Amino acid sequence: MKAAFSIFLVGMMGAGKSTVGVRLARRLSRAFIDADRELEERLGVSIPTIFELEGEEGFRRRETQLLDELSARDGLVLATGGGAILSPANRDMLRTRGRVVYLQASAADLWQRLRRDRHRPLLRTANPRERIHRLTSEREPLYLEVADHIVTTSRQPIEQIVETIVQVLQAQEDAPTHTQP
């Protein structure tokens, strides 16, 4: 598979973007970057700390700046933050600068994966289960809007998910190009 284009993984927190991204990058011999981890490393503080100091708006502004830089690179696998698609500018960057794979998981499956997670700022609420359901329903149309491919991650082995992504990307690459005479 040609490495000229980058692969952007989008989806809800807990959908598997980081885990799948590491294995997909290894499988395709590409660099992998987790946007949230990259932001933490550059700023020297955790995402929850960024939320505490700057609020969600400040975090989203920094996220957009980072995505602008990272999405301009060729040949990498990038795991975006779950809310990266909230910004129209981010959606446009992702759509036009690479192939977007939406890792889709049900709210029920996300709750099972995240129910013990105490580090995600958006789940620091009286009812995190309800928050997951609400965020999933709010964000689903945006993930679908930006996605070139949709891959379900619910209760599937990681290697099967990676193989599915490789197959859909390969099929797109192998598809004949139609030109007007």
mmCIF file of C-alpha atoms in Angstrom:
data_model
loop_
_atom_site.group_PDB
_atom_site.id
_atom_site.type_symbol
_atom_site.label_atom_id
_atom_site.label_comp_id
_atom_site.label_asym_id
_atom_site.label_seq_id
_atom_site.Cartn_x
_atom_site.Cartn_y
_atom_site.Cartn_z
ATOM 1 C CA MET A 1 0.000 0.000 0.000
ATOM 2 C CA LYS A 2 1.329 3.433 -0.918
ATOM 3 C CA ALA A 3 2.397 5.500 2.070
ATOM 4 C CA ALA A 4 1.797 8.896 0.453
ATOM 5 C CA PHE A 5 -1.522 9.516 2.195
ATOM 6 C CA SER A 6 -2.051 9.603 5.937
ATOM 7 C CA ILE A 7 -4.704 7.608 7.758
ATOM 8 C CA PHE A 8 -6.764 9.442 10.362
ATOM 9 C CA LEU A 9 -8.651 7.411 12.960
ATOM 10 C CA VAL A 10 -11.731 9.100 14.403
ATOM 11 C CA GLY A 11 -14.324 7.886 16.878
ATOM 12 C CA MET A 12 -15.524 8.173 20.432
ATOM 13 C CA MET A 13 -13.241 7.861 23.424
ATOM 14 C CA GLY A 14 -12.856 4.160 24.079
ATOM 15 C CA ALA A 15 -13.505 3.139 20.454
ATOM 16 C CA GLY A 16 -9.943 1.839 20.113
ATOM 17 C CA LYS A 17 -8.218 4.568 18.099
ATOM 18 C CA SER A 18 -4.914 4.391 19.989
ATOM 19 C CA THR A 19 -4.788 0.606 20.292
ATOM 20 C CA VAL A 20 -5.815 0.000 16.689
ATOM 21 C CA GLY A 21 -3.601 2.855 15.482
ATOM 22 C CA VAL A 22 -0.428 1.374 16.968
ATOM 23 C CA ARG A 23 -1.074 -2.012 15.360
ATOM 24 C CA LEU A 24 -2.214 -0.543 12.041
ATOM 25 C CA ALA A 25 0.917 1.601 11.809
ATOM 26 C CA ARG A 26 3.096 -1.407 12.584
ATOM 27 C CA ARG A 27 1.253 -3.503 9.973
ATOM 28 C CA LEU A 28 1.716 -0.794 7.315
ATOM 29 C CA SER A 29 5.249 0.226 8.393
ATOM 30 C CA ARG A 30 4.142 3.788 9.119
ATOM 31 C CA ALA A 31 4.695 6.216 11.944
ATOM 32 C CA PHE A 32 1.929 6.414 14.560
ATOM 33 C CA ILE A 33 0.916 9.500 16.518
ATOM 34 C CA ASP A 34 -1.783 9.720 19.170
ATOM 35 C CA ALA A 35 -2.874 13.384 19.033
ATOM 36 C CA ASP A 36 -3.875 13.524 22.702
ATOM 37 C CA ARG A 37 -0.554 12.037 23.875
ATOM 38 C CA GLU A 38 1.360 14.341 21.539
ATOM 39 C CA LEU A 39 -0.418 17.359 22.981
ATOM 40 C CA GLU A 40 0.343 16.212 26.535
ATOM 41 C CA GLU A 41 4.020 15.706 25.695
ATOM 42 C CA ARG A 42 4.354 19.094 24.060
ATOM 43 C CA LEU A 43 2.637 20.956 26.890
ATOM 44 C CA GLY A 44 4.076 18.859 29.706
ATOM 45 C CA VAL A 45 0.682 18.405 31.369
ATOM 46 C CA SER A 46 -2.208 15.945 31.132
ATOM 47 C CA ILE A 47 -5.407 16.527 29.168
ATOM 48 C CA PRO A 48 -7.421 16.808 32.424
ATOM 49 C CA THR A 49 -5.019 19.554 33.541
ATOM 50 C CA ILE A 50 -5.474 21.393 30.232
ATOM 51 C CA PHE A 51 -9.252 21.200 30.751
ATOM 52 C CA GLU A 52 -8.884 22.515 34.325
ATOM 53 C CA LEU A 53 -6.640 25.420 33.332
ATOM 54 C CA GLU A 54 -8.093 26.424 29.968
ATOM 55 C CA GLY A 55 -11.499 24.750 29.820
ATOM 56 C CA GLU A 56 -12.738 22.696 26.905
ATOM 57 C CA GLU A 57 -12.534 25.726 24.599
ATOM 58 C CA GLY A 58 -8.821 26.191 25.298
ATOM 59 C CA PHE A 59 -8.183 22.494 24.837
ATOM 60 C CA ARG A 60 -10.066 22.459 21.509
ATOM 61 C CA ARG A 61 -8.077 25.462 20.258
ATOM 62 C CA ARG A 62 -4.803 23.668 21.011
ATOM 63 C CA GLU A 63 -6.162 20.472 19.465
ATOM 64 C CA THR A 64 -6.946 22.295 16.203
ATOM 65 C CA GLN A 65 -3.448 23.810 16.036
ATOM 66 C CA LEU A 66 -1.897 20.366 16.532
ATOM 67 C CA LEU A 67 -4.197 18.693 13.989
ATOM 68 C CA ASP A 68 -3.325 21.343 11.437
ATOM 69 C CA GLU A 69 0.354 20.498 11.816
ATOM 70 C CA LEU A 70 0.009 16.703 12.027
ATOM 71 C CA SER A 71 -2.575 16.282 9.268
ATOM 72 C CA ALA A 72 -0.211 18.045 6.837
ATOM 73 C CA ARG A 73 2.275 15.171 7.158
ATOM 74 C CA ASP A 74 2.262 12.287 4.704
ATOM 75 C CA GLY A 75 2.280 8.581 5.428
ATOM 76 C CA LEU A 76 1.344 8.434 9.082
ATOM 77 C CA VAL A 77 -1.416 6.872 11.138
ATOM 78 C CA LEU A 78 -2.981 9.495 13.409
ATOM 79 C CA ALA A 79 -5.378 8.736 16.255
ATOM 80 C CA THR A 80 -7.415 11.890 16.837
ATOM 81 C CA GLY A 81 -9.124 12.835 20.066
ATOM 82 C CA GLY A 82 -12.772 11.810 20.307
ATOM 83 C CA GLY A 83 -13.993 15.393 20.008
ATOM 84 C CA ALA A 84 -11.648 16.507 17.243
ATOM 85 C CA ILE A 85 -14.521 16.325 14.760
ATOM 86 C CA LEU A 86 -16.516 18.973 16.630
ATOM 87 C CA SER A 87 -14.689 21.734 14.767
ATOM 88 C CA PRO A 88 -15.691 22.269 11.126
ATOM 89 C CA ALA A 89 -12.070 23.298 10.427
ATOM 90 C CA ASN A 90 -10.806 20.000 11.837
ATOM 91 C CA ARG A 91 -13.325 17.991 9.820
ATOM 92 C CA ASP A 92 -12.229 19.811 6.672
ATOM 93 C CA MET A 93 -8.529 19.185 7.408
ATOM 94 C CA LEU A 94 -9.085 15.493 7.999
ATOM 95 C CA ARG A 95 -11.321 15.043 4.943
ATOM 96 C CA THR A 96 -8.963 16.777 2.553
ATOM 97 C CA ARG A 97 -5.568 15.640 3.837
ATOM 98 C CA GLY A 98 -5.884 11.886 4.154
ATOM 99 C CA ARG A 99 -8.152 8.879 4.514
ATOM 100 C CA VAL A 100 -10.500 8.970 7.486
ATOM 101 C CA VAL A 101 -11.498 5.735 9.207
ATOM 102 C CA TYR A 102 -14.324 5.997 11.717
ATOM 103 C CA LEU A 103 -13.929 3.385 14.446
ATOM 104 C CA GLN A 104 -17.544 2.928 15.431
ATOM 105 C CA ALA A 105 -18.635 1.419 18.743
ATOM 106 C CA SER A 106 -22.010 1.407 20.448
ATOM 107 C CA ALA A 107 -22.590 3.528 23.539
ATOM 108 C CA ALA A 108 -23.150 0.321 25.524
ATOM 109 C CA ASP A 109 -19.776 -1.084 24.458
ATOM 110 C CA LEU A 110 -18.065 2.228 25.160
ATOM 111 C CA TRP A 111 -19.559 2.256 28.656
ATOM 112 C CA GLN A 112 -18.192 -1.245 29.290
ATOM 113 C CA ARG A 113 -14.707 -0.116 28.229
ATOM 114 C CA LEU A 114 -14.741 3.221 30.058
ATOM 115 C CA ARG A 115 -16.785 2.626 33.209
ATOM 116 C CA ARG A 116 -13.711 2.502 35.468
ATOM 117 C CA ASP A 117 -11.806 5.317 33.715
ATOM 118 C CA ARG A 118 -11.349 8.295 36.065
ATOM 119 C CA HIS A 119 -9.004 10.312 33.840
ATOM 120 C CA ARG A 120 -11.268 11.523 31.049
ATOM 121 C CA PRO A 121 -12.517 15.050 31.768
ATOM 122 C CA LEU A 122 -15.804 14.626 29.899
ATOM 123 C CA LEU A 123 -16.700 11.627 32.080
ATOM 124 C CA ARG A 124 -16.227 13.525 35.340
ATOM 125 C CA THR A 125 -19.934 13.879 35.849
ATOM 126 C CA ALA A 126 -22.642 12.478 38.125
ATOM 127 C CA ASN A 127 -23.818 10.132 35.365
ATOM 128 C CA PRO A 128 -20.932 9.164 33.048
ATOM 129 C CA ARG A 129 -22.981 6.427 31.380
ATOM 130 C CA GLU A 130 -25.598 8.949 30.285
ATOM 131 C CA ARG A 131 -22.825 11.304 29.126
ATOM 132 C CA ILE A 132 -21.377 8.575 26.876
ATOM 133 C CA HIS A 133 -24.809 7.962 25.344
ATOM 134 C CA ARG A 134 -25.379 11.689 24.777
ATOM 135 C CA LEU A 135 -21.910 12.328 23.311
ATOM 136 C CA THR A 136 -22.230 9.309 21.030
ATOM 137 C CA SER A 137 -25.566 10.459 19.632
ATOM 138 C CA GLU A 138 -24.345 14.073 19.227
ATOM 139 C CA ARG A 139 -21.075 13.127 17.532
ATOM 140 C CA GLU A 140 -22.223 10.232 15.333
ATOM 141 C CA PRO A 141 -23.396 12.474 12.452
ATOM 142 C CA LEU A 142 -20.053 14.309 12.477
ATOM 143 C CA TYR A 143 -18.040 11.087 12.407
ATOM 144 C CA LEU A 144 -20.168 9.873 9.498
ATOM 145 C CA GLU A 145 -19.741 13.200 7.686
ATOM 146 C CA VAL A 146 -15.950 12.994 7.733
ATOM 147 C CA ALA A 147 -15.469 9.226 7.306
ATOM 148 C CA ASP A 148 -14.159 7.602 4.154
ATOM 149 C CA HIS A 149 -14.626 4.220 5.835
ATOM 150 C CA ILE A 150 -16.552 2.941 8.844
ATOM 151 C CA VAL A 151 -15.175 -0.009 10.815
ATOM 152 C CA THR A 152 -17.048 -1.416 13.799
ATOM 153 C CA THR A 153 -14.858 -2.125 16.816
ATOM 154 C CA SER A 154 -17.459 -3.608 19.137
ATOM 155 C CA ARG A 155 -16.320 -6.956 20.511
ATOM 156 C CA GLN A 156 -13.889 -7.705 17.696
ATOM 157 C CA PRO A 157 -10.271 -8.727 18.150
ATOM 158 C CA ILE A 158 -7.819 -5.893 17.429
ATOM 159 C CA GLU A 159 -6.074 -7.841 14.663
ATOM 160 C CA GLN A 160 -9.393 -8.386 12.888
ATOM 161 C CA ILE A 161 -10.133 -4.653 13.030
ATOM 162 C CA VAL A 162 -6.665 -3.863 11.650
ATOM 163 C CA GLU A 163 -7.103 -6.386 8.853
ATOM 164 C CA THR A 164 -10.501 -4.901 7.946
ATOM 165 C CA ILE A 165 -8.981 -1.415 7.731
ATOM 166 C CA VAL A 166 -6.114 -2.658 5.561
ATOM 167 C CA GLN A 167 -8.597 -4.380 3.239
ATOM 168 C CA VAL A 168 -10.873 -1.346 2.810
ATOM 169 C CA LEU A 169 -7.911 0.955 2.192
ATOM 170 C CA GLN A 170 -6.412 -1.500 -0.296
ATOM 171 C CA ALA A 171 -9.747 -1.851 -2.102
ATOM 172 C CA GLN A 172 -10.003 1.921 -2.420
ATOM 173 C CA GLU A 173 -6.440 2.152 -3.708
ATOM 174 C CA ASP A 174 -7.060 -0.631 -6.239
ATOM 175 C CA ALA A 175 -10.374 0.838 -7.460
ATOM 176 C CA PRO A 176 -10.231 1.967 -11.087
ATOM 177 C CA THR A 177 -10.160 5.683 -11.671
ATOM 178 C CA HIS A 178 -12.829 6.936 -14.065
ATOM 179 C CA THR A 179 -11.942 9.825 -16.313
ATOM 180 C CA GLN A 180 -14.074 11.817 -18.676
ATOM 181 C CA PRO A 181 -13.087 11.541 -22.372
#
